Amino acid sequence: MSWLIQIFSSSVGKKLLMAVTGLCFIGFLAAHLAGNLSLYAGGAAFNAYAEKLHSLGPILVVFELGLLALALIHVITGITLFVQNYKARSVPYEKDKAAGGRTLSSLTMPYTGFIILGFIVFHLINFSFVDKSDRTIFEIVRAAFVNPIYMIIYLVVMIIVALHVRHGFWSAFQTLGVNHPKYMPALMVLSVIVGLIIGLGFGLLPIYLWTIG
Amino acid sequence: MKKLPKTINLTLKVWRQQQSEKKGHFENIATQNIAVHMSFIEMLDSVNEQLTLEGKDPIAFDNDCREGICGTCGAVVDGRAHGPQKATTLCQLHMRQFSDGDTIVVEPFRARAFKVVKDLVVDRSSLDKIMAAGGYISANTGGAPDGNAIPIAQEIAEKAMDAAACIGCGACVAACPSASAMLFVSGKVSQLALLPQGRPEAARRALNMVKTMDTCGFGNCSNHRECENACPKELSIINIARLNREYLKASFFSDAT
Ligand code: HEM
Ligand code: FES
C-alpha cells in the first residue's frame, strides 16, 4: 500500500491521476455528445434515447458512481496541484513574458476547471435532479432553452470546456509519457480538433434549441 | 578608419535585496555608453564599476565561464529567463538585443526552491540535492573497460547527448509558471536512462530524484512548455515524457523503492 501512496503523492503520480481521469471525461463527453445529437432528430428521438439510457438500470447507476469517483479524484488532485503550483513561485515576477510555450488554455486550466465544476452542479440540478413525472425530458430541456440567459450560460461554458480540453487532451498524453516525434505533432493538432468538436458539438445545441424555442 | 562600436543608454530596473531574510525592492539605475558588443554580464560589470566609484553597493550576480557552458549565470531579463534571445545564456546575450533608451527589468530566478541570496544571486543547491539523490552511476573501480565494448546505436547516443546538454542553470524552473524542475530532472534522468551504463540504477534513480524534487518545493509540471522554450540548451519536453515513463515503470513494475 505504501508504494501506492508514494506514487500518488508524488508530482508525477498526481499528474497521472489527472491524465487518466481527464481522458475518461473526454470519453464520457464524446458519448454524451453522441447521445445529445439525437435532439436534432426531434423530441421523440431524444426521449427514446433517454428512455434507453434509463432502461440500463443498475448499469447506469454504476456508471454514474464511476463518474462521481473520477470527478472527485480530478477535482481534489486539481486543487492540490493548483495550490502547490501557486506556492512554488513564492514571489511573482515584475515582468513576465511568454517564452513561446504557454497558451491561454494551459494557463487557465485551474480556472476553467472550477467553472466546469460549478456548471456540472448547475447542469445536474437543471436536468437530472428534476421532477420528470409529468413532463418528458425533451419538454424540460426545450423549456429551459427558451430563456436566452440559459442559452448564453451554456454557450459560454462550452467555450470554456473547449479551452480545458484543448490543452488537456495532448497534455494527458505527455503526462502518460506518450510523446514521440512520429505522432506528437499530430496529437497537438488533434487536441485542438477535439476541443473544437466538443465546443461546437455541445455549443450549437443550446443555440438550436433556442431558435426552435 | 575603424568604426567605434555603437553605444546605447539604458535604464536598469533591477532587483536589490541585501540578504535572504531582508525585503527586497526594485532600483532604477541609469547607465550610459553601453557598448552594444558587450554581453549582458559585461554590461553589469561596467554598471558595477560605476556604482563602486559612486560608493554604492554593486549588483550581486552569479557567473563563471562566460561562454555559455557552466550554467552559473542567469536572471530574468524583461520577463524572460536569460533574456529575450532564444537558446542563449545571459553571459552570451549581447547588448545589441536592446535599443537606446530601453528600460530593462532584471530580476532573480523566482522559485520557492531558489532562495535569493543577494540581489540576482539565488541559491540553487536544491538542484544539487536532486543530483545527489541519483543523478549519477555507481561504477566500480578496476581496469578501464574497452571503449567500444558496449555498442550503442547512433540515434540513442544522440538522444542521450541532447539530454546531457543541460547545464543545470535553472532557467526551466524560472520560466515555468509553476516553478517546476521537471525539465532539469528529466534531462538528468534521460541522459543515463538511455544508456546501458545507466540502466542498472534507472528505477531507483527516477524514484529518488522525483521524490527529492518534490520535497524541495518545486511545483508540478502542467505541460505549459515554457521550459523548453527558455532552455539555453533547448532541451525538449520529450525528456519529461521519458521521465514520466521511467517513473511510472519504476513505480509499478520494479522492486526499487
Ligand atoms: C468536462 C470535464 C473535464 C474534462 C474533460 C477534463 C479534462 C482534463 C484533462 C484531459 C486534463 C489534462 C491532464 C494532464 O495534463 O495530464 C485536465 C487537467 C486539469 N483539470 Fe480537468 N477536466 C474536466 C473537469 C475539471 C474540473 C471540474 C476541474 C476542477 C477543479 C478540473 C481541473 C483541472 C486542472 C487544475 C487541471 C490541470 C492539472 C495540471 O496540469 O496541473 N478539470 N483536465
Ligand atoms: S557564466 Fe557560464 S553559462 Fe553563463
Coordinates of N, CA and C in Angstrom, one line a residue, chain A:
Chain A
M1 N 0.8 -1.2 0.0 CA 0.0 0.0 0.0 C 0.9 1.3 0.0
S2 N 1.9 1.2 0.8 CA 2.8 2.4 0.9 C 3.3 2.9 -0.4
W3 N 3.5 1.9 -1.3 CA 4.1 2.2 -2.6 C 3.0 3.0 -3.4
L4 N 1.7 2.7 -3.2 CA 0.7 3.4 -3.9 C 0.6 4.8 -3.4
I5 N 0.7 5.0 -2.1 CA 0.6 6.3 -1.5 C 1.8 7.1 -2.0
Q6 N 3.0 6.5 -2.1 CA 4.2 7.2 -2.6 C 3.9 7.7 -4.0
I7 N 3.4 6.8 -4.9 CA 3.2 7.3 -6.3 C 2.2 8.4 -6.3
F8 N 1.1 8.3 -5.7 CA 0.0 9.3 -5.9 C 0.2 10.6 -5.1
S9 N 1.2 10.5 -4.2 CA 1.5 11.8 -3.5 C 2.7 12.5 -4.3
S10 N 3.3 11.8 -5.2 CA 4.4 12.5 -6.0 C 3.8 13.3 -7.1
S11 N 4.6 14.3 -7.6 CA 4.2 15.2 -8.6 C 3.8 14.4 -9.9
V12 N 4.6 13.4 -10.3 CA 4.3 12.7 -11.5 C 3.0 11.8 -11.3
G13 N 2.9 11.2 -10.1 CA 1.7 10.4 -9.8 C 0.4 11.2 -9.8
K14 N 0.5 12.4 -9.3 CA -0.7 13.3 -9.3 C -1.1 13.6 -10.7
K15 N -0.1 13.9 -11.5 CA -0.4 14.2 -12.9 C -1.0 13.0 -13.6
L16 N -0.5 11.8 -13.2 CA -1.1 10.5 -13.8 C -2.6 10.5 -13.5
L17 N -3.0 10.8 -12.2 CA -4.4 10.8 -11.9 C -5.2 11.8 -12.7
M18 N -4.6 13.0 -12.9 CA -5.3 14.0 -13.7 C -5.5 13.5 -15.2
A19 N -4.4 12.9 -15.7 CA -4.4 12.5 -17.1 C -5.4 11.4 -17.3
V20 N -5.4 10.4 -16.4 CA -6.3 9.2 -16.6 C -7.8 9.7 -16.4
T21 N -8.1 10.4 -15.4 CA -9.4 10.8 -15.1 C -9.9 11.8 -16.2
G22 N -9.0 12.7 -16.6 CA -9.3 13.7 -17.7 C -9.7 13.0 -19.0
L23 N -8.9 12.0 -19.3 CA -9.1 11.3 -20.6 C -10.5 10.5 -20.5
C24 N -10.8 10.0 -19.3 CA -12.1 9.3 -19.1 C -13.2 10.3 -19.3
F25 N -13.0 11.5 -18.8 CA -14.1 12.6 -19.0 C -14.3 12.9 -20.5
I26 N -13.1 13.0 -21.2 CA -13.3 13.3 -22.6 C -14.0 12.1 -23.3
G27 N -13.8 10.9 -22.9 CA -14.5 9.7 -23.4 C -16.0 9.9 -23.1
F28 N -16.3 10.3 -21.8 CA -17.7 10.5 -21.4 C -18.3 11.6 -22.3
L29 N -17.6 12.7 -22.4 CA -18.2 13.8 -23.2 C -18.5 13.3 -24.6
A30 N -17.6 12.5 -25.2 CA -17.9 12.0 -26.6 C -19.2 11.2 -26.6
A31 N -19.4 10.4 -25.6 CA -20.6 9.5 -25.6 C -21.8 10.4 -25.3
H32 N -21.7 11.4 -24.4 CA -22.7 12.3 -24.1 C -23.2 13.1 -25.3
L33 N -22.2 13.6 -26.1 CA -22.4 14.4 -27.3 C -23.2 13.5 -28.3
A34 N -22.7 12.3 -28.5 CA -23.3 11.4 -29.5 C -24.8 11.2 -29.1
G35 N -25.1 11.1 -27.8 CA -26.5 10.9 -27.4 C -27.3 12.2 -27.6
N36 N -26.7 13.3 -27.3 CA -27.4 14.6 -27.4 C -27.7 14.9 -28.9
L37 N -26.9 14.4 -29.8 CA -27.2 14.7 -31.2 C -28.6 14.3 -31.6
S38 N -29.1 13.3 -30.9 CA -30.5 12.9 -31.2 C -31.5 14.0 -31.1
L39 N -31.1 15.1 -30.4 CA -32.0 16.3 -30.3 C -32.4 16.8 -31.6
Y40 N -31.4 16.7 -32.6 CA -31.6 17.3 -33.9 C -32.7 16.4 -34.6
A41 N -32.9 15.2 -34.2 CA -33.9 14.3 -34.8 C -35.3 14.6 -34.2
G42 N -35.3 15.5 -33.3 CA -36.6 15.8 -32.7 C -36.9 15.2 -31.3
G43 N -37.9 15.7 -30.7 CA -38.3 15.3 -29.3 C -38.4 13.8 -29.1
A44 N -39.1 13.1 -30.1 CA -39.3 11.7 -29.9 C -38.0 10.9 -29.8
A45 N -37.1 11.3 -30.7 CA -35.8 10.6 -30.8 C -35.0 10.8 -29.5
F46 N -35.1 12.0 -29.0 CA -34.3 12.4 -27.8 C -34.9 11.6 -26.6
N47 N -36.2 11.6 -26.5 CA -36.9 10.9 -25.4 C -36.6 9.4 -25.5
A48 N -36.6 8.9 -26.7 CA -36.3 7.5 -26.8 C -34.9 7.1 -26.4
Y49 N -33.9 8.1 -26.7 CA -32.5 7.9 -26.3 C -32.5 7.9 -24.7
A50 N -33.2 8.8 -24.1 CA -33.2 9.0 -22.7 C -33.8 7.7 -22.0
E51 N -34.8 7.3 -22.7 CA -35.6 6.1 -22.2 C -34.6 4.9 -22.2
K52 N -33.9 4.7 -23.3 CA -33.0 3.6 -23.5 C -31.9 3.6 -22.4
L53 N -31.4 4.8 -22.2 CA -30.3 5.0 -21.2 C -30.8 4.6 -19.8
H54 N -32.0 5.0 -19.5 CA -32.5 4.7 -18.1 C -32.9 3.3 -18.0
S55 N -33.2 2.6 -19.1 CA -33.6 1.2 -19.0 C -32.4 0.4 -18.7
L56 N -31.2 0.9 -18.7 CA -30.0 0.2 -18.3 C -30.0 -0.1 -16.8
G57 N -30.8 0.7 -16.1 CA -30.9 0.5 -14.7 C -29.6 0.5 -13.9
P58 N -29.3 -0.6 -13.2 CA -28.2 -0.6 -12.3 C -26.9 -0.3 -13.0
I59 N -26.8 -0.7 -14.3 CA -25.5 -0.4 -15.1 C -25.3 1.1 -15.1
L60 N -26.4 1.8 -15.3 CA -26.3 3.3 -15.4 C -25.8 3.8 -14.1
V61 N -26.4 3.3 -13.0 CA -26.0 3.7 -11.6 C -24.5 3.5 -11.4
V62 N -24.0 2.3 -11.8 CA -22.6 2.0 -11.6 C -21.8 3.1 -12.4
F63 N -22.2 3.3 -13.6 CA -21.5 4.3 -14.5 C -21.5 5.7 -13.8
E64 N -22.6 6.1 -13.3 CA -22.7 7.4 -12.6 C -21.8 7.5 -11.4
L65 N -21.8 6.4 -10.6 CA -20.9 6.4 -9.4 C -19.5 6.4 -9.9
G66 N -19.2 5.8 -11.0 CA -17.8 5.8 -11.5 C -17.4 7.2 -11.9
L67 N -18.3 7.9 -12.6 CA -18.1 9.3 -13.0 C -17.9 10.2 -11.7
L68 N -18.7 9.9 -10.7 CA -18.5 10.7 -9.5 C -17.2 10.5 -8.9
A69 N -16.7 9.2 -8.9 CA -15.4 8.9 -8.3 C -14.3 9.6 -9.1
L70 N -14.4 9.5 -10.5 CA -13.4 10.2 -11.3 C -13.4 11.7 -11.0
A71 N -14.6 12.3 -10.9 CA -14.7 13.7 -10.7 C -14.1 14.1 -9.3
L72 N -14.3 13.3 -8.3 CA -13.7 13.6 -7.0 C -12.2 13.6 -7.1
I73 N -11.6 12.6 -7.8 CA -10.2 12.4 -8.0 C -9.6 13.6 -8.8
H74 N -10.3 13.9 -9.9 CA -9.8 15.0 -10.8 C -9.9 16.4 -10.0
V75 N -10.9 16.6 -9.3 CA -11.1 17.9 -8.7 C -10.2 18.0 -7.5
I76 N -10.1 17.0 -6.6 CA -9.3 17.1 -5.4 C -7.8 17.2 -5.8
T77 N -7.4 16.4 -6.8 CA -6.0 16.4 -7.3 C -5.7 17.8 -7.9
G78 N -6.7 18.2 -8.7 CA -6.5 19.5 -9.4 C -6.3 20.7 -8.5
I79 N -7.1 20.6 -7.4 CA -7.0 21.7 -6.4 C -5.6 21.6 -5.7
T80 N -5.2 20.4 -5.4 CA -3.9 20.2 -4.8 C -2.8 20.8 -5.6
L81 N -2.8 20.4 -6.9 CA -1.8 20.9 -7.9 C -1.8 22.4 -8.0
F82 N -3.0 23.0 -8.0 CA -3.2 24.4 -8.1 C -2.5 25.1 -7.0
V83 N -2.8 24.6 -5.7 CA -2.3 25.3 -4.5 C -0.7 25.1 -4.5
Q84 N -0.3 23.9 -4.8 CA 1.2 23.6 -4.8 C 1.9 24.5 -5.8
N85 N 1.3 24.6 -7.0 CA 2.0 25.3 -8.1 C 2.0 26.8 -7.8
Y86 N 0.9 27.3 -7.1 CA 0.8 28.7 -6.7 C 1.9 29.0 -5.7
K87 N 2.1 28.1 -4.8 CA 3.1 28.3 -3.7 C 4.5 28.2 -4.2
A88 N 4.7 27.4 -5.2 CA 6.1 27.1 -5.7 C 6.7 28.4 -6.3
R89 N 5.9 29.3 -6.8 CA 6.5 30.6 -7.2 C 6.2 31.6 -6.1
S90 N 7.1 31.7 -5.1 CA 6.7 32.4 -3.9 C 6.6 33.9 -4.2
V91 N 7.4 34.4 -5.1 CA 7.3 35.9 -5.4 C 7.0 36.0 -6.9
P92 N 6.0 36.6 -7.3 CA 5.7 36.7 -8.7 C 6.6 37.7 -9.4
Y93 N 6.8 37.5 -10.7 CA 7.7 38.4 -11.5 C 7.1 39.7 -11.7
E94 N 7.9 40.7 -11.7 CA 7.5 42.1 -12.0 C 7.1 42.1 -13.5
K95 N 7.9 41.5 -14.3 CA 7.6 41.4 -15.7 C 7.7 39.9 -16.1
D96 N 6.7 39.4 -16.8 CA 6.6 38.0 -17.1 C 6.1 37.8 -18.5
K97 N 7.0 37.4 -19.4 CA 6.7 37.3 -20.8 C 6.7 35.8 -21.2
A98 N 5.8 35.4 -22.1 CA 5.8 34.0 -22.5 C 7.1 33.7 -23.3
A99 N 7.7 32.6 -23.1 CA 8.8 32.2 -23.9 C 8.4 31.5 -25.2
G100 N 7.1 31.2 -25.3 CA 6.6 30.6 -26.5 C 5.9 29.2 -26.3
G101 N 5.7 28.9 -25.0 CA 5.1 27.6 -24.8 C 3.7 27.7 -24.3
R102 N 3.5 28.5 -23.2 CA 2.2 28.5 -22.6 C 1.1 29.2 -23.5
T103 N -0.1 28.7 -23.3 CA -1.2 29.2 -24.1 C -2.3 29.7 -23.1
L104 N -3.3 30.4 -23.6 CA -4.4 30.8 -22.8 C -5.0 29.6 -22.1
S105 N -5.1 28.5 -22.9 CA -5.7 27.3 -22.5 C -4.9 26.6 -21.4
S106 N -3.6 26.6 -21.5 CA -2.8 25.9 -20.5 C -2.8 26.8 -19.2
L107 N -2.7 28.1 -19.3 CA -2.6 28.9 -18.2 C -3.9 29.0 -17.4
T108 N -5.1 28.7 -18.0 CA -6.3 28.8 -17.3 C -6.9 27.5 -16.8
M109 N -6.1 26.4 -16.9 CA -6.7 25.1 -16.6 C -7.4 25.1 -15.2
P110 N -6.8 25.6 -14.1 CA -7.5 25.5 -12.9 C -8.8 26.3 -12.9
Y111 N -8.8 27.5 -13.5 CA -9.9 28.3 -13.5 C -11.0 27.8 -14.4
T112 N -10.7 27.3 -15.6 CA -11.7 26.7 -16.4 C -12.3 25.5 -15.7
G113 N -11.4 24.7 -15.0 CA -11.8 23.6 -14.3 C -12.9 23.9 -13.2
F114 N -12.6 25.0 -12.5 CA -13.5 25.4 -11.4 C -14.9 25.8 -12.0
I115 N -14.8 26.5 -13.1 CA -16.1 26.9 -13.8 C -16.9 25.7 -14.2
I116 N -16.1 24.7 -14.8 CA -16.8 23.5 -15.2 C -17.5 22.8 -14.0
L117 N -16.7 22.7 -12.9 CA -17.3 22.1 -11.7 C -18.6 22.8 -11.3
G118 N -18.6 24.1 -11.3 CA -19.8 24.8 -10.9 C -20.9 24.5 -11.9
F119 N -20.5 24.5 -13.2 CA -21.5 24.2 -14.2 C -22.1 22.8 -14.1
I120 N -21.3 21.8 -13.7 CA -21.8 20.5 -13.6 C -22.9 20.4 -12.6
V121 N -22.7 21.1 -11.5 CA -23.7 21.1 -10.4 C -25.0 21.8 -10.9
F122 N -24.8 22.9 -11.6 CA -26.0 23.7 -12.2 C -26.7 22.8 -13.2
H123 N -25.9 22.1 -14.0 CA -26.5 21.3 -15.1 C -27.3 20.1 -14.5
L124 N -26.7 19.5 -13.5 CA -27.4 18.3 -12.8 C -28.7 18.8 -12.2
I125 N -28.7 20.0 -11.5 CA -29.9 20.5 -10.9 C -31.0 20.7 -12.0
N126 N -30.5 21.3 -13.1 CA -31.4 21.6 -14.3 C -32.1 20.4 -14.8
F127 N -31.3 19.4 -15.2 CA -31.9 18.3 -16.0 C -31.8 16.9 -15.4
S128 N -31.1 16.8 -14.2 CA -31.0 15.4 -13.7 C -31.9 15.3 -12.5
F129 N -31.7 16.2 -11.5 CA -32.5 16.1 -10.3 C -33.8 16.9 -10.4
V130 N -34.5 16.7 -11.5 CA -35.8 17.4 -11.6 C -37.0 16.4 -11.6
D131 N -38.1 16.9 -11.4 CA -39.3 16.1 -11.4 C -39.7 15.8 -12.8
K132 N -39.6 14.5 -13.2 CA -39.9 14.2 -14.6 C -41.2 13.4 -14.7
S133 N -42.0 13.5 -13.6 CA -43.3 12.7 -13.6 C -44.3 13.2 -14.6
D134 N -44.4 14.5 -14.8 CA -45.5 15.0 -15.7 C -45.0 15.6 -17.0
R135 N -43.6 15.6 -17.2 CA -43.1 16.1 -18.4 C -42.0 15.2 -18.9
T136 N -41.8 15.1 -20.3 CA -40.7 14.3 -20.8 C -39.4 15.2 -20.7
I137 N -38.3 14.5 -20.8 CA -37.0 15.2 -20.7 C -36.9 16.2 -21.8
F138 N -37.4 15.9 -23.0 CA -37.3 16.8 -24.1 C -38.1 18.1 -23.7
E139 N -39.2 18.0 -23.1 CA -40.0 19.2 -22.8 C -39.3 20.0 -21.8
I140 N -38.6 19.3 -20.8 CA -37.9 20.1 -19.8 C -36.7 20.8 -20.4
V141 N -36.0 20.1 -21.3 CA -34.8 20.7 -22.0 C -35.3 21.9 -22.9
R142 N -36.3 21.7 -23.6 CA -36.8 22.7 -24.5 C -37.3 23.9 -23.8
A143 N -38.0 23.7 -22.7 CA -38.5 24.8 -21.9 C -37.4 25.6 -21.3
A144 N -36.3 25.0 -20.9 CA -35.2 25.7 -20.3 C -34.5 26.6 -21.3
F145 N -34.3 26.2 -22.5 CA -33.6 27.0 -23.5 C -34.4 28.0 -24.2
V146 N -35.6 28.1 -23.9 CA -36.4 29.3 -24.4 C -35.8 30.5 -23.8
N147 N -35.3 30.4 -22.5 CA -34.7 31.5 -21.8 C -33.3 31.8 -22.4
P148 N -33.1 33.0 -23.0 CA -31.8 33.3 -23.6 C -30.7 33.2 -22.7
I149 N -30.9 33.5 -21.4 CA -29.9 33.5 -20.4 C -29.3 32.1 -20.2
Y150 N -30.2 31.1 -20.2 CA -29.7 29.7 -20.2 C -28.9 29.4 -21.4
M151 N -29.4 29.8 -22.6 CA -28.7 29.6 -23.8 C -27.3 30.1 -23.7
I152 N -27.2 31.4 -23.2 CA -25.8 32.0 -23.2 C -24.9 31.4 -22.2
I153 N -25.5 31.0 -21.0 CA -24.6 30.4 -20.0 C -24.1 29.1 -20.6
Y154 N -24.9 28.3 -21.2 CA -24.5 27.0 -21.7 C -23.4 27.2 -22.8
L155 N -23.7 28.2 -23.7 CA -22.7 28.5 -24.7 C -21.4 28.9 -24.2
V156 N -21.3 29.8 -23.3 CA -20.1 30.3 -22.7 C -19.3 29.2 -22.0
V157 N -20.1 28.3 -21.2 CA -19.4 27.2 -20.6 C -18.8 26.2 -21.6
M158 N -19.5 26.0 -22.7 CA -19.0 25.1 -23.7 C -17.7 25.6 -24.3
I159 N -17.6 26.9 -24.4 CA -16.3 27.5 -24.9 C -15.2 27.2 -23.9
I160 N -15.6 27.3 -22.6 CA -14.6 27.1 -21.5 C -14.2 25.6 -21.5
V161 N -15.2 24.7 -21.7 CA -14.8 23.3 -21.7 C -13.9 23.0 -22.9
A162 N -14.2 23.7 -24.0 CA -13.3 23.5 -25.2 C -11.9 23.9 -24.9
L163 N -11.7 25.1 -24.2 CA -10.4 25.5 -23.8 C -9.7 24.5 -22.9
H164 N -10.4 24.0 -21.9 CA -9.9 23.0 -21.0 C -9.4 21.7 -21.7
V165 N -10.2 21.3 -22.7 CA -9.9 20.1 -23.4 C -8.7 20.4 -24.4
R166 N -8.7 21.6 -25.0 CA -7.7 21.9 -26.0 C -6.3 21.8 -25.4
H167 N -6.1 22.1 -24.1 CA -4.8 21.8 -23.5 C -4.7 20.4 -22.9
G168 N -5.8 20.1 -22.3 CA -5.9 18.8 -21.5 C -5.6 17.6 -22.4
F169 N -6.1 17.5 -23.6 CA -6.0 16.3 -24.4 C -4.6 15.9 -24.7
W170 N -3.8 16.8 -25.3 CA -2.4 16.4 -25.6 C -1.6 16.3 -24.4
S171 N -1.9 17.2 -23.4 CA -1.2 17.2 -22.1 C -1.3 15.9 -21.4
A172 N -2.5 15.3 -21.5 CA -2.6 14.0 -20.8 C -1.7 12.9 -21.4
F173 N -1.5 13.0 -22.8 CA -0.6 12.0 -23.4 C 0.8 12.3 -23.0
Q174 N 1.2 13.5 -22.9 CA 2.5 13.9 -22.5 C 2.8 13.4 -21.0
T175 N 1.8 13.6 -20.2 CA 1.9 13.1 -18.8 C 2.0 11.6 -18.7
L176 N 1.3 10.9 -19.6 CA 1.4 9.4 -19.6 C 2.7 9.0 -20.2
G177 N 3.5 9.9 -20.7 CA 4.8 9.5 -21.3 C 4.7 9.2 -22.8
V178 N 3.5 9.4 -23.4 CA 3.2 9.1 -24.8 C 3.6 10.3 -25.6
N179 N 4.9 10.4 -25.9 CA 5.4 11.5 -26.8 C 6.5 11.0 -27.6
H180 N 6.3 11.1 -28.9 CA 7.3 10.7 -29.9 C 7.2 11.6 -31.1
P181 N 8.3 12.1 -31.7 CA 8.2 12.9 -32.9 C 7.3 12.4 -34.0
K182 N 7.1 11.0 -34.0 CA 6.3 10.4 -35.0 C 4.9 10.9 -35.0
Y183 N 4.3 11.1 -33.7 CA 2.9 11.4 -33.6 C 2.6 12.6 -32.8
M184 N 3.6 13.1 -32.0 CA 3.2 14.2 -31.1 C 2.7 15.4 -31.9
P185 N 3.3 15.8 -33.0 CA 2.7 17.0 -33.7 C 1.2 16.7 -34.1
A186 N 0.9 15.5 -34.5 CA -0.5 15.2 -34.8 C -1.4 15.2 -33.6
L187 N -0.9 14.7 -32.5 CA -1.7 14.8 -31.2 C -2.0 16.2 -30.8
M188 N -1.0 17.1 -31.1 CA -1.2 18.5 -30.7 C -2.3 19.1 -31.6
V189 N -2.3 18.8 -32.9 CA -3.4 19.3 -33.7 C -4.7 18.6 -33.3
L190 N -4.7 17.3 -33.1 CA -5.9 16.6 -32.7 C -6.5 17.2 -31.4
S191 N -5.6 17.7 -30.5 CA -6.1 18.3 -29.3 C -7.0 19.5 -29.6
V192 N -6.6 20.3 -30.6 CA -7.4 21.5 -31.0 C -8.7 21.0 -31.6
I193 N -8.5 19.9 -32.4 CA -9.8 19.4 -33.1 C -10.7 18.9 -32.1
V194 N -10.2 18.1 -31.1 CA -11.1 17.5 -30.1 C -11.8 18.7 -29.3
G195 N -11.0 19.7 -29.0 CA -11.6 20.8 -28.3 C -12.7 21.5 -29.1
L196 N -12.4 21.6 -30.4 CA -13.4 22.3 -31.3 C -14.7 21.4 -31.4
I197 N -14.5 20.1 -31.6 CA -15.6 19.2 -31.7 C -16.5 19.3 -30.5
I198 N -15.9 19.2 -29.3 CA -16.6 19.3 -28.1 C -17.3 20.7 -27.9
G199 N -16.5 21.7 -28.2 CA -17.1 23.1 -28.1 C -18.3 23.3 -29.0
L200 N -18.0 23.0 -30.3 CA -19.1 23.2 -31.3 C -20.2 22.3 -31.1
G201 N -19.9 21.0 -30.9 CA -20.9 20.0 -30.8 C -21.9 20.3 -29.7
F202 N -21.4 20.6 -28.5 CA -22.3 20.9 -27.4 C -22.8 22.3 -27.5
G203 N -22.0 23.2 -28.0 CA -22.3 24.7 -28.1 C -23.5 25.0 -29.0
L204 N -23.5 24.2 -30.1 CA -24.6 24.5 -31.1 C -26.0 24.1 -30.7
L205 N -26.0 23.1 -29.8 CA -27.3 22.5 -29.3 C -28.1 23.6 -28.6
P206 N -27.6 24.3 -27.6 CA -28.4 25.3 -27.0 C -28.9 26.4 -28.0
I207 N -28.1 26.7 -28.9 CA -28.5 27.7 -29.9 C -29.7 27.2 -30.7
Y208 N -29.5 25.9 -31.2 CA -30.6 25.3 -31.9 C -31.9 25.2 -31.1
L209 N -31.8 24.8 -29.9 CA -33.0 24.7 -29.0 C -33.6 26.0 -28.8
W210 N -32.8 27.0 -28.7 CA -33.3 28.4 -28.5 C -34.0 28.9 -29.8
T211 N -33.5 28.6 -30.9 CA -34.1 29.0 -32.2 C -35.4 28.3 -32.4
I212 N -35.5 27.0 -32.1 CA -36.8 26.3 -32.3 C -37.8 26.7 -31.2
G213 N -37.2 27.2 -30.0 CA -37.9 27.6 -28.8 C -39.3 27.4 -28.9

